[in-house]
Coordinates of C-alpha atoms in Angstrom, one line a residue:
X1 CA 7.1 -9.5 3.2
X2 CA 5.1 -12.8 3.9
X3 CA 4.1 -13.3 7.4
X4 CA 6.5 -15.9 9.4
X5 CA 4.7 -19.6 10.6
X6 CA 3.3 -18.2 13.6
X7 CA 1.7 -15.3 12.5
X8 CA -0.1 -17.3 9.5
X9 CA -0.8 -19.7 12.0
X10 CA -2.6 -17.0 14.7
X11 CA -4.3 -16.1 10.4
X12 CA -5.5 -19.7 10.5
X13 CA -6.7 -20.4 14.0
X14 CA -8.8 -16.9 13.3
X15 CA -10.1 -17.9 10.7
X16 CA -11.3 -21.4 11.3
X17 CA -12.5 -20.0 14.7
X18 CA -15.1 -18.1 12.5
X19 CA -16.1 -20.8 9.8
X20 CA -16.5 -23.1 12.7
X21 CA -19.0 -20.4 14.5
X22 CA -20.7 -19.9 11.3
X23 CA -20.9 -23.4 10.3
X24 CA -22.2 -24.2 13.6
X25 CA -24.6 -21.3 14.4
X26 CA -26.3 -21.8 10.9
X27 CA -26.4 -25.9 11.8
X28 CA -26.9 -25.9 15.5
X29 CA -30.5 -27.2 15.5
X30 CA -29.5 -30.4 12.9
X31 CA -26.1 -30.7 15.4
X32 CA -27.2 -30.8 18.5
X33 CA -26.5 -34.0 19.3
X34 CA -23.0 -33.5 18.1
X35 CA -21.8 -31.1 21.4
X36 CA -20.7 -27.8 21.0
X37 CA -19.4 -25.5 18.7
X38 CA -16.4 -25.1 20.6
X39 CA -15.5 -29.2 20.9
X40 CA -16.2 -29.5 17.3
X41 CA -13.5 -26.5 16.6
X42 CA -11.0 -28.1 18.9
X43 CA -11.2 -31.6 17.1
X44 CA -11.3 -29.2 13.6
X45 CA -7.6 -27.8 14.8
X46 CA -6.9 -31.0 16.5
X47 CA -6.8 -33.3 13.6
X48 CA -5.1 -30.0 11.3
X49 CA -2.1 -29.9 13.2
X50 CA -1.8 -33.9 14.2
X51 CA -2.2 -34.5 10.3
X52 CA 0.1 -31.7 9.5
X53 CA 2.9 -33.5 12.1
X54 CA 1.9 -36.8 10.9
X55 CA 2.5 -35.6 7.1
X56 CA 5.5 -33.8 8.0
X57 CA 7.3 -35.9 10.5
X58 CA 7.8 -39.3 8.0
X59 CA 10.9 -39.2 6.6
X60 CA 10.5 -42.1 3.7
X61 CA 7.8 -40.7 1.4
X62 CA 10.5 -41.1 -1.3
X63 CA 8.3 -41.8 -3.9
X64 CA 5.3 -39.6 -3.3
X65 CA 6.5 -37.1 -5.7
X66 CA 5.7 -39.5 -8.1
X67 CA 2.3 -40.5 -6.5
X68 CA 1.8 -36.4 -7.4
X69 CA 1.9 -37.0 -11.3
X70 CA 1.1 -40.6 -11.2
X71 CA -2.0 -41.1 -9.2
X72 CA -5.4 -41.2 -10.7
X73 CA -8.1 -41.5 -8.4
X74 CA -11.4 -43.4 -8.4
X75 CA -13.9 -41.9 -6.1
X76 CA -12.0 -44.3 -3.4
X77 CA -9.6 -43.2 -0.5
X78 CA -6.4 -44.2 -0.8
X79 CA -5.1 -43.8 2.1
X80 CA -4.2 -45.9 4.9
X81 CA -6.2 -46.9 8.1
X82 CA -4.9 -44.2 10.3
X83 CA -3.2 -44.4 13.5
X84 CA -5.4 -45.0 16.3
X85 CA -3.5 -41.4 18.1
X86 CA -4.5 -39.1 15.3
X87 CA -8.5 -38.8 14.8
X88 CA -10.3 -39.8 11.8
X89 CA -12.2 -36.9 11.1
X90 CA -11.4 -35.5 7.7
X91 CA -10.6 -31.9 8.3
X92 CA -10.4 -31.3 4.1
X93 CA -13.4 -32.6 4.0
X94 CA -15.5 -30.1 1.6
X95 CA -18.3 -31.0 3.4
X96 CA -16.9 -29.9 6.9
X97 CA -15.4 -26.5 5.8
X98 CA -15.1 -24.0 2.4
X99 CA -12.7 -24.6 -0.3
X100 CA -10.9 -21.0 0.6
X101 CA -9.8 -22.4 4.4
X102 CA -8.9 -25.5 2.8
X103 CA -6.5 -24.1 0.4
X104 CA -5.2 -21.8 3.3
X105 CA -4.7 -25.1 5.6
X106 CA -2.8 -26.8 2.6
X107 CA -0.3 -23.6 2.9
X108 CA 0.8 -24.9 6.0
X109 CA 2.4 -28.1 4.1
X110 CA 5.8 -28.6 2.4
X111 CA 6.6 -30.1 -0.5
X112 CA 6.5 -33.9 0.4
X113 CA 3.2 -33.3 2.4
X114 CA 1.4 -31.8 -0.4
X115 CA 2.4 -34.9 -2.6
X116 CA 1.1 -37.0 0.1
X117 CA -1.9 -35.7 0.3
X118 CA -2.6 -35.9 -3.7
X119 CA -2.6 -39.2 -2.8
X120 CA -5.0 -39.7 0.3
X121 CA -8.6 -39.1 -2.2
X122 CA -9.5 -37.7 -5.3
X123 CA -11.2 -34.5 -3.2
X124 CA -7.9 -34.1 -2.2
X125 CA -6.0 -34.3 -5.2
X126 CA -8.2 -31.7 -6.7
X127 CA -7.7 -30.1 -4.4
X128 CA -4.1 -29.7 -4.5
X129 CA -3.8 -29.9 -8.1
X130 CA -6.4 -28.2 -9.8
X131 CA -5.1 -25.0 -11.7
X132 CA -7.0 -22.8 -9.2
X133 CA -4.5 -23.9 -6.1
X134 CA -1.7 -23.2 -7.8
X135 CA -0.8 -20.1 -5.2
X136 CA -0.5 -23.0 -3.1
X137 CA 2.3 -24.1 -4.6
X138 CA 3.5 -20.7 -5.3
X139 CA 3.5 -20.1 -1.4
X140 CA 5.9 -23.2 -1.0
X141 CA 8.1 -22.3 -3.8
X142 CA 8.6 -18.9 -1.7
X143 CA 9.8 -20.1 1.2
X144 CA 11.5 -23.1 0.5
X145 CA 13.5 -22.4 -3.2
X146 CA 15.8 -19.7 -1.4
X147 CA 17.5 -19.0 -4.8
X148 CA 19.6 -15.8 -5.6
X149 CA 19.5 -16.8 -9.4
X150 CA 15.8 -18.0 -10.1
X151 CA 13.7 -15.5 -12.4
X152 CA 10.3 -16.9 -13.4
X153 CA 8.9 -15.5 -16.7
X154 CA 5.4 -17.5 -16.9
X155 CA 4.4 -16.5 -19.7
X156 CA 7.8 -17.4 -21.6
X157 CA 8.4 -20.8 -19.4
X158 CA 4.7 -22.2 -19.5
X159 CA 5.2 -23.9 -15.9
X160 CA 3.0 -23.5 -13.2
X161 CA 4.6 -23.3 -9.3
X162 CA 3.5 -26.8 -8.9
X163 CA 5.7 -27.6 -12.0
X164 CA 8.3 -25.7 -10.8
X165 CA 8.4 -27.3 -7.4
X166 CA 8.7 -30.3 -8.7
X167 CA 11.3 -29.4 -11.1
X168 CA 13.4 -28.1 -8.3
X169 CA 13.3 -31.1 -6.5
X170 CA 14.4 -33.4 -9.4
X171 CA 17.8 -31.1 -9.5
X172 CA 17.9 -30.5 -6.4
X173 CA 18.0 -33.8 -6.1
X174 CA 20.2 -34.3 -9.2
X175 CA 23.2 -31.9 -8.0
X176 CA 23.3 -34.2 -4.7
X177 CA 23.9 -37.2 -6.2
X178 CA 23.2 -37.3 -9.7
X179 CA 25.0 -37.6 -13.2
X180 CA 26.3 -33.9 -14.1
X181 CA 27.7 -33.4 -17.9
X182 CA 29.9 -30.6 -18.6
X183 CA 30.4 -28.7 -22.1
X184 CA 32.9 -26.2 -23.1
X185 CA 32.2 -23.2 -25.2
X186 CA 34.8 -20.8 -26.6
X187 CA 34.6 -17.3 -29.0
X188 CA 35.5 -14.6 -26.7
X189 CA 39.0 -13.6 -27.1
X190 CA 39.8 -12.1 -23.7
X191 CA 38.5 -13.3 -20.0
X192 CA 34.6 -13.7 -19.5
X193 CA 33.5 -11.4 -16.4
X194 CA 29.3 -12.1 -16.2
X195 CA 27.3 -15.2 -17.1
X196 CA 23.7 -16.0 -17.1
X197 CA 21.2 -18.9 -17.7
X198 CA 17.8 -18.7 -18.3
X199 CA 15.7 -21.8 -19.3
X200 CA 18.0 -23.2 -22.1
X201 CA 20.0 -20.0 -22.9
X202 CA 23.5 -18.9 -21.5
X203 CA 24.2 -15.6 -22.5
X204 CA 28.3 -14.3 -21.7
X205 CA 29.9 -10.9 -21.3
X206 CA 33.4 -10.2 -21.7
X207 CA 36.1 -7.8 -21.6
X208 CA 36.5 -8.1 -25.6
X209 CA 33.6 -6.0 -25.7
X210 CA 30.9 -8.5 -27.1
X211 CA 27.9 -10.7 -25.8
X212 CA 27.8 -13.9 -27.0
X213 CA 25.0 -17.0 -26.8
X214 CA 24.1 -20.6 -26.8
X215 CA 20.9 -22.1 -27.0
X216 CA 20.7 -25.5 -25.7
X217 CA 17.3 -26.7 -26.5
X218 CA 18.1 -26.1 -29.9
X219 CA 21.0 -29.1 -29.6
X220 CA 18.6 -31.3 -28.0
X221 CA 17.9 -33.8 -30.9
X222 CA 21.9 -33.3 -32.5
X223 CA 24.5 -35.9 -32.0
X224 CA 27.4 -35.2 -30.1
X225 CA 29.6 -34.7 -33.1
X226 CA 27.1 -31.9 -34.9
X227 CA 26.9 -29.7 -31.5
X228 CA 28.4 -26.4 -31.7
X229 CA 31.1 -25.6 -29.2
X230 CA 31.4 -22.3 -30.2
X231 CA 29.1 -19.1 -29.0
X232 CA 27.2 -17.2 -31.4
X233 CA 28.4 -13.8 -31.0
X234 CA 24.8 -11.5 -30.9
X235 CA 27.0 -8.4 -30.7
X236 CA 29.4 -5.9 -29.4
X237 CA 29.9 -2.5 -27.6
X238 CA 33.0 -0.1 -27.9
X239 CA 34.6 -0.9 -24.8
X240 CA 34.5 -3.7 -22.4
X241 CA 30.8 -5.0 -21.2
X242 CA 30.6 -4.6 -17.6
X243 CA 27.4 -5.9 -16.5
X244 CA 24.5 -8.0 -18.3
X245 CA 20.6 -8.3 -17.2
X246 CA 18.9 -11.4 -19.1
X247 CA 15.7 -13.4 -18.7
X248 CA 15.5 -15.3 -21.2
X249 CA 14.6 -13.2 -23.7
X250 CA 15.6 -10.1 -23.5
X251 CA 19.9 -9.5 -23.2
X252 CA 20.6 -5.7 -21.6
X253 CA 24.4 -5.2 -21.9
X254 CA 25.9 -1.9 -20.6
X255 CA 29.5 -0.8 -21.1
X256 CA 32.9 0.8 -20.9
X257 CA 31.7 3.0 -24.1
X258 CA 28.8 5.0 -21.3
X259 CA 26.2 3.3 -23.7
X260 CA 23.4 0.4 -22.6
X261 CA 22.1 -1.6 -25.5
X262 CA 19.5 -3.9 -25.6
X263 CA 19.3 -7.5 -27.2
X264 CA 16.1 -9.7 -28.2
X265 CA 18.8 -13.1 -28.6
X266 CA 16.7 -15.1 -30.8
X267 CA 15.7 -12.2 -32.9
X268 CA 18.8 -11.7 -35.1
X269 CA 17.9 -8.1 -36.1
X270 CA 16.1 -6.6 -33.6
X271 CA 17.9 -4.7 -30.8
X272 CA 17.9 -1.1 -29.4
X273 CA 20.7 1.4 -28.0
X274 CA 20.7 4.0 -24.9
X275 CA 22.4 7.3 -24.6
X276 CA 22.7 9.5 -22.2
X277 CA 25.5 8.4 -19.8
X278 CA 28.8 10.2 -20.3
X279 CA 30.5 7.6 -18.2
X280 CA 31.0 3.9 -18.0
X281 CA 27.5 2.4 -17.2
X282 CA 28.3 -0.7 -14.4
X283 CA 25.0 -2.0 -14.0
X284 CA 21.5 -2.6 -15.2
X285 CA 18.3 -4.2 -14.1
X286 CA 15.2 -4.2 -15.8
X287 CA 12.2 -3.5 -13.3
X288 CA 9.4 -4.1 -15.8
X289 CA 8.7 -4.5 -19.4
X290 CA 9.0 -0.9 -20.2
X291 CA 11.6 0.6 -17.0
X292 CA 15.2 0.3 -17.1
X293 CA 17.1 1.3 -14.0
X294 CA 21.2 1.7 -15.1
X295 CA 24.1 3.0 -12.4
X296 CA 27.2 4.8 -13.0
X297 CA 29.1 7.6 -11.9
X298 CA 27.4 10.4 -13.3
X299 CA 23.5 9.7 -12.1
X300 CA 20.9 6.6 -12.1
X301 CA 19.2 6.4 -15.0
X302 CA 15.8 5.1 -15.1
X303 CA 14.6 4.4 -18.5
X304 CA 11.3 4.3 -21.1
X305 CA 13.5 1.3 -23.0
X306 CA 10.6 0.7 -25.8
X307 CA 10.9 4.4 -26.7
X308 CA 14.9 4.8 -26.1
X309 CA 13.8 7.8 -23.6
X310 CA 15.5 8.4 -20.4
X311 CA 12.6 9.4 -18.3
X312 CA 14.6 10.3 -15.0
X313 CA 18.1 11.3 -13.4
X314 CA 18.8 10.4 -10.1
X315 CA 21.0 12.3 -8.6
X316 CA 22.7 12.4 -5.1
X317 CA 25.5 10.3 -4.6
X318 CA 29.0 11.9 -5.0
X319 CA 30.9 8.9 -6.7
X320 CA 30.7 5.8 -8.7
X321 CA 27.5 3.6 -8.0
X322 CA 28.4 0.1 -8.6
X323 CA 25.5 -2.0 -6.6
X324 CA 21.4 -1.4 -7.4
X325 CA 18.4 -3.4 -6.4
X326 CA 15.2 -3.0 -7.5
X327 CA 12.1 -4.3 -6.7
X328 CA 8.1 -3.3 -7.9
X329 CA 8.2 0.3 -5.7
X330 CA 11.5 0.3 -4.7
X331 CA 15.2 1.1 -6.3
X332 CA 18.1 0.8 -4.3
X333 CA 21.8 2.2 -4.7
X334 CA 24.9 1.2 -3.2
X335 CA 28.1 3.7 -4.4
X336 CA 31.5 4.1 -3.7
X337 CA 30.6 7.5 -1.7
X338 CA 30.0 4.7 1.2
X339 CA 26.4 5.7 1.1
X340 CA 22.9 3.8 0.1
X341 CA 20.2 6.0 -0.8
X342 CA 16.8 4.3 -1.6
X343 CA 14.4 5.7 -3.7
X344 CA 10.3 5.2 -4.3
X345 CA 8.8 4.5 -7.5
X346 CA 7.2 5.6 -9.1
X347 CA 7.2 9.1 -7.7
X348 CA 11.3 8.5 -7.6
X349 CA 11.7 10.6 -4.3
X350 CA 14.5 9.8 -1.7
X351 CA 13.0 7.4 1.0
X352 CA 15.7 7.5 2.9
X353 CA 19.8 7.5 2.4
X354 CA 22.1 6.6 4.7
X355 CA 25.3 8.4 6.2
X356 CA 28.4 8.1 5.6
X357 CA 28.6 5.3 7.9
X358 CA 30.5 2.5 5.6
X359 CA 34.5 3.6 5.9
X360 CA 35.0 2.3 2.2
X361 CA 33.0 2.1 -0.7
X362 CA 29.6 -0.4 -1.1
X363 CA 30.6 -2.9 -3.1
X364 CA 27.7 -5.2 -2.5
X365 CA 23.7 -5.0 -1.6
X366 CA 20.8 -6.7 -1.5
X367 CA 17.5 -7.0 0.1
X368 CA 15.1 -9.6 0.6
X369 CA 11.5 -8.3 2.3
X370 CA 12.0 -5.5 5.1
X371 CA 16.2 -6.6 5.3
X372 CA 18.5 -5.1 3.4
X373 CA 22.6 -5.8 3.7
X374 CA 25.4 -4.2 2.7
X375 CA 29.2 -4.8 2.1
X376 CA 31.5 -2.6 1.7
X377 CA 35.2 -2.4 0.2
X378 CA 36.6 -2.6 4.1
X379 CA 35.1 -5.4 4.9
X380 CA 31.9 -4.1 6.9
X381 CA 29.0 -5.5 6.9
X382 CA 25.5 -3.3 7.4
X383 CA 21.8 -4.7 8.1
X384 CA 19.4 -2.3 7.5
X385 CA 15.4 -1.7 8.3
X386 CA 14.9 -1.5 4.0
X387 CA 11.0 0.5 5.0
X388 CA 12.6 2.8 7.4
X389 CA 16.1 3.3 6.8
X390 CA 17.4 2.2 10.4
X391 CA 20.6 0.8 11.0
X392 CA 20.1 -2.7 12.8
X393 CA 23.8 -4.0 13.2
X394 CA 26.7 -3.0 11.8
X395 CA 29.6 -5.9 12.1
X396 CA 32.7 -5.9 12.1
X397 CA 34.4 -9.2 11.5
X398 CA 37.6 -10.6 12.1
X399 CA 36.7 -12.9 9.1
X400 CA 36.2 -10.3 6.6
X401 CA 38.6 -7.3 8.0
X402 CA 39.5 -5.2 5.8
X403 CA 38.8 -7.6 2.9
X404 CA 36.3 -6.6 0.1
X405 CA 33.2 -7.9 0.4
X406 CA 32.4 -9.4 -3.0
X407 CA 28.6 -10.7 -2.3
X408 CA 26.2 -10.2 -0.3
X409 CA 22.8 -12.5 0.1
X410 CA 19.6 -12.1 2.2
X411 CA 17.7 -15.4 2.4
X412 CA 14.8 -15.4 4.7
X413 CA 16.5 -14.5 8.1
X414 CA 20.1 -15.0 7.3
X415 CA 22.8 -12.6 5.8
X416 CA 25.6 -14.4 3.6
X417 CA 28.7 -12.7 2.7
X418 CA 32.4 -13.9 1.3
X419 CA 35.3 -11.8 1.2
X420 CA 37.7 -12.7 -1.8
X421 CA 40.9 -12.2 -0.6
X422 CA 42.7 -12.4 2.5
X423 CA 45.7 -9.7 2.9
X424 CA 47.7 -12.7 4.6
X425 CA 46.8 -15.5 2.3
X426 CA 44.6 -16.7 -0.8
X427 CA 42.3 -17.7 1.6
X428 CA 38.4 -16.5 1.5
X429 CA 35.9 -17.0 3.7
X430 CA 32.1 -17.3 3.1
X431 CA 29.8 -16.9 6.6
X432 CA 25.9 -17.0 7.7
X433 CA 24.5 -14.2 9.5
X434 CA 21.6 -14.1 11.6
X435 CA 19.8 -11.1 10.1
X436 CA 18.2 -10.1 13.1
X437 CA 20.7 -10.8 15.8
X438 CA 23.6 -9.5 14.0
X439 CA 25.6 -12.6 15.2
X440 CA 27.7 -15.1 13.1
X441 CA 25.8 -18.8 12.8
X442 CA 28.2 -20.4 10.3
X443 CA 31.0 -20.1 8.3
X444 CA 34.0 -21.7 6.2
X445 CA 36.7 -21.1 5.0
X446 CA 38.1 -21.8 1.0
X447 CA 41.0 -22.3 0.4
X448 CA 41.2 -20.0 -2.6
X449 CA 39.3 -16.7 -2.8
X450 CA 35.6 -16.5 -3.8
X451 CA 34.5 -14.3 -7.2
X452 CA 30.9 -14.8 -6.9
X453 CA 28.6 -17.0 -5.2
X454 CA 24.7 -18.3 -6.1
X455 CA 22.1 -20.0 -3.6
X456 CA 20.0 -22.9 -5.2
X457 CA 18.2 -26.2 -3.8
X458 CA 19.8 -24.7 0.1
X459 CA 22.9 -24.9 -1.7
X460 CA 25.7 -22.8 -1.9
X461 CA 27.9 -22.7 -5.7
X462 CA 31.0 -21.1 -5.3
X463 CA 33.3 -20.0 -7.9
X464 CA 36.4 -20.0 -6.6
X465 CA 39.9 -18.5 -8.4
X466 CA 41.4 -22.2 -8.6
X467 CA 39.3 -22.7 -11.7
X468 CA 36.8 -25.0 -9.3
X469 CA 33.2 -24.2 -8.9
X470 CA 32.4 -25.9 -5.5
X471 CA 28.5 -26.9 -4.1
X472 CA 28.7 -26.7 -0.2
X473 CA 25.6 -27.4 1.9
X474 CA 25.7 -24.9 4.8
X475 CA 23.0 -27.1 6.9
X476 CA 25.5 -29.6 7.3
X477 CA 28.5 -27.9 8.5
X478 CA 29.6 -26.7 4.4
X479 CA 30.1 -30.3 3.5
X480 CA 31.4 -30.4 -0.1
X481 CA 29.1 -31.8 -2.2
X482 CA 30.3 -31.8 -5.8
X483 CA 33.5 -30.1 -7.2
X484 CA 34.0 -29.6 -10.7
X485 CA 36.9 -28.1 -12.5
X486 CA 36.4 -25.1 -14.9
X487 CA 39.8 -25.4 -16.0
X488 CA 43.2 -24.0 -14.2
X489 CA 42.6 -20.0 -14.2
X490 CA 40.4 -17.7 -12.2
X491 CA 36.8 -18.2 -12.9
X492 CA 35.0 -14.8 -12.1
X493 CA 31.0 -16.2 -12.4
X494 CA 28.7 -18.6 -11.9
X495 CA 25.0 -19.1 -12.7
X496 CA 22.4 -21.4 -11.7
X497 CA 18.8 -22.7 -12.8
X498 CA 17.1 -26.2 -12.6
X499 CA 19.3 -28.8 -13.9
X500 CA 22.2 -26.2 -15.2
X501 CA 24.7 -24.1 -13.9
X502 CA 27.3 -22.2 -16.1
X503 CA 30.7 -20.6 -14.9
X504 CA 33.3 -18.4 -16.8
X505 CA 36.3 -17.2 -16.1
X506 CA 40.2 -15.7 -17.1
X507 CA 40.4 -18.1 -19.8
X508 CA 37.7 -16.8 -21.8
X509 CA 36.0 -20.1 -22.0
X510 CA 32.0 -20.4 -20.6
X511 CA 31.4 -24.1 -19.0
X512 CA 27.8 -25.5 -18.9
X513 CA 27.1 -28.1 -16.5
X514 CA 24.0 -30.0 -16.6
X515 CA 22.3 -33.2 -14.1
X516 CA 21.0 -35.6 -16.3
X517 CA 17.8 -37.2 -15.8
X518 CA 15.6 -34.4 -15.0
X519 CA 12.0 -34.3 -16.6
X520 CA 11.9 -30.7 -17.7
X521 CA 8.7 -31.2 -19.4
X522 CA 6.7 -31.1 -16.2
X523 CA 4.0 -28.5 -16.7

């Protein structure tokens, strides 16, 4: 888990604290006239954090995201005489300290600052933009993009984190007030239960037992009349698909039929089968590009997928598993036993498993860091200690009582559930959590239950069963920001990534909505 402001902060003030000794002990001869080591370290920190609040603290740097891609430097500074309050020693200079504390210093700024200081000299724009800072960037995209949907595959998307950064800001900036497009795709012949997006490609799983497709950078240079509107059916299982894992590439669909097949979507005849189950298969993940994890009722499976191999049976819980999580070492299980159980990999011993402390089963999970939540069937809601296994709150809402608890989210310190139905009403409710207070921040209330929900841009994308997917910002009270109608039935799912977002629902129709104006091909 990355450290929280003040601890990289207590990192930095370390750190410069020995540069500057260094610097000073190897120079103190040349510097003598200078002053100390210790007033040249206070004006070092001095001007880091005055620059830093200066950088942060203006509000109408609107167009240096622009100045980012558009500047091009001529040996000259560009910036501005500085204010007389903030000093005018360059603390980036390379001169004054290494490249390796200057990058770590450049951690401390957010997006807008980092596009500001592109712009002050060409040391610094190097410095920011050269291919070798790029953690910088990956740093920022961490703790600011707060998405529940984002899956970066580098090697597939050939974007760096300062490309994505700056694509996130044109949508984010596009879903507040921009143009959004909607197409309509039909094909399946009963109601769509799971969509996903990944770069240009929805895939869509349904109760008529097949996965179906659109590629959307392949309609690009078409007119409006020659685009398809119907999905390409890539193919079908002998029951109804329960759950689908995508990234772009790869489509895993597992089934009704207690088989998990595996999809390469653009590749017409290449795809591979797994058996072993001898019951319906609710989910899968993929953990890497050779492990499989799969949940149902008779075991976890954890899977060899390249050779078709089921490598492991975990065993343990004593009734359907419907929720899993998985990270590089980790797998966790949510079942309707009311128990989680987490497990290590790659050894694939139990870490830890809970009691029986849920009174109905877990129908949601998910951890972000050392936090793990939990929903269950009743309405509960559980934070857990993910590396030890220790119960932090359990609560017990009036909001949610005794109402399933359809998703769960952990985004940096904050817990967000919704319940989708109300036992006196249609009503659901969606609410923010402070993960490690256990107490209730924010909530709101819909006036139509919630299927799924997504987190994007600090946004919250609801699809709700009016046929409406709604964008709420929670920062400002859950202020409706856009709604836009799926159609008139339930809608069950809803994706997002970049400048798209893609719902389904009862009517067996998929619905891709897309901001226009975005430059996707920032690299």
């Amino acid at each position: 888990m990355g450290m929280d402001r003040g601890a990289r902060e207590d990192a930095l003030v370390a750190l410069a604290q020995a540069t500057a000794r260094e610097q000073c002990g190897a120079g103190s001869g040349a510097r003598g006239k200078e002053g100390s080591g210790t007033m040249r370290l206070d004006s070092i920190l001095q001007s880091l954090r005055r620059e830093a609040l200066g950088l942060r603290s203006d509000n109408g740097g609107g167009q240096d995201l622009a100045k980012l891609d558009s500047a091009t430097g001529n040996g000259h500074t560009l910036r501005a005489r500085a204010p007389s309050t903030v000093p005018t020693v360059d603390f980036l200079d390379s001169r004054t300290m290494p490249n390796a504390l200057r990058r770590i210093i450049l951690c401390f700024l957010d997006l807008r600052a980092l596009a500001r200081a592109s712009c002050v000299s060409t040391d610094w724009r190097k410095l920011v933009c050269r291919p070798s800072a790029d953690w910088i960037w990956h740093q920022e995209f961490k703790r600011l993009h707060g998405s529940s949907t984002f899956m970066r595959n580098l090697e597939m998307y050939g974007k760096t984190w300062r490309g994505l950064c700056l694509l996130q800001e044109q949508s984010k900036l596009g879903w507040r007030n921009g143009t959004v497009e909607k197409r309509e795709f039909s094909g399946h012949k009963d109601r769509v239960r799971h969509v996903r997006i990944r770069q240009d490609t929805v895939v869509s799983a349904s109760w008529d037992r097949t996965l179906r497709m659109i590629d959307l950078s392949e309609e690009k240079n078409l007119d409006e009349a020659q685009q398809p509107s119907v999905l390409k059916k890539v193919a079908s299982h002998g029951g109804s698909v329960f759950g689908v894992w995508f990234d772009g590439r790869v489509a895993v669909t597992c089934s009704e039929d207690c088989t998990i097949k595996i999809w390469y979507v653009h590749e017409d005849n290449k795809k591979m089968e797994l058996r072993g189950h001898t019951t319906p298969v609710y989910r899968v993940v993929m953990m890497s590009s050779e492990v499989l994890v799969s949940c149902a009722k008779d075991f976890v499976g954890v899977w060899h997928w390249p050779s078709c191999t089921l490598s492991k049976r975990l065993v343990g819980h004593r009734h359907d598993v419907h929720r899993i999580q998985v990270s590089d070492s980790l797998i966790v299980t949510g079942s309707y036993d009311t128990t989680v159980r987490v497990w290590l990999y790659p050894s694939l011993i139990v870490a830890w498993a809970s009691d029986r402390v849920h009174t109905g089963g877990v129908s949601s999970l998910h951890f972000m860091g050392d936090i793990l939540a939990t929903g269950s069937a009743r309405g509960e809601i559980f934070i857990w200690e993910l590396s030890t296994g220790i119960l932090k709150h359990k609560i017990e809402s009036s909001y949610h009582d005794d109402k399933t608890i359809s998703c769960i989210m952990v985004s940096g310190k904050r817990v967000i559930t919704s319940s989708n139905l109300d036992n006196r009403s249609n009503y659901g409710y969606v609410c923010i959590w402070d993960a490690v207070m256990g107490t209730l921040v924010n909530r709101f209330q819909e006036p139509f239950y919630i299927n799924a929900l997504r987190t994007d841009f600090g946004f919250i994308f609801c699809a709700c069963s009016d046929g409406v997917m709604r964008i709420r910002n929670p920062t400002d009270d859950f202020e409706v920001l856009s709604e836009f109608r799926h159609g008139m039935s339930n809608l069950y799912d809803v994706d997002v990534q970049g400048q798209h977002a893609v719902t389904c629902g009862l009517d067996g129709k998929v619905v891709v909505w897309t901001v226009k104006g975005v430059d996707t091909d920032i690299s």
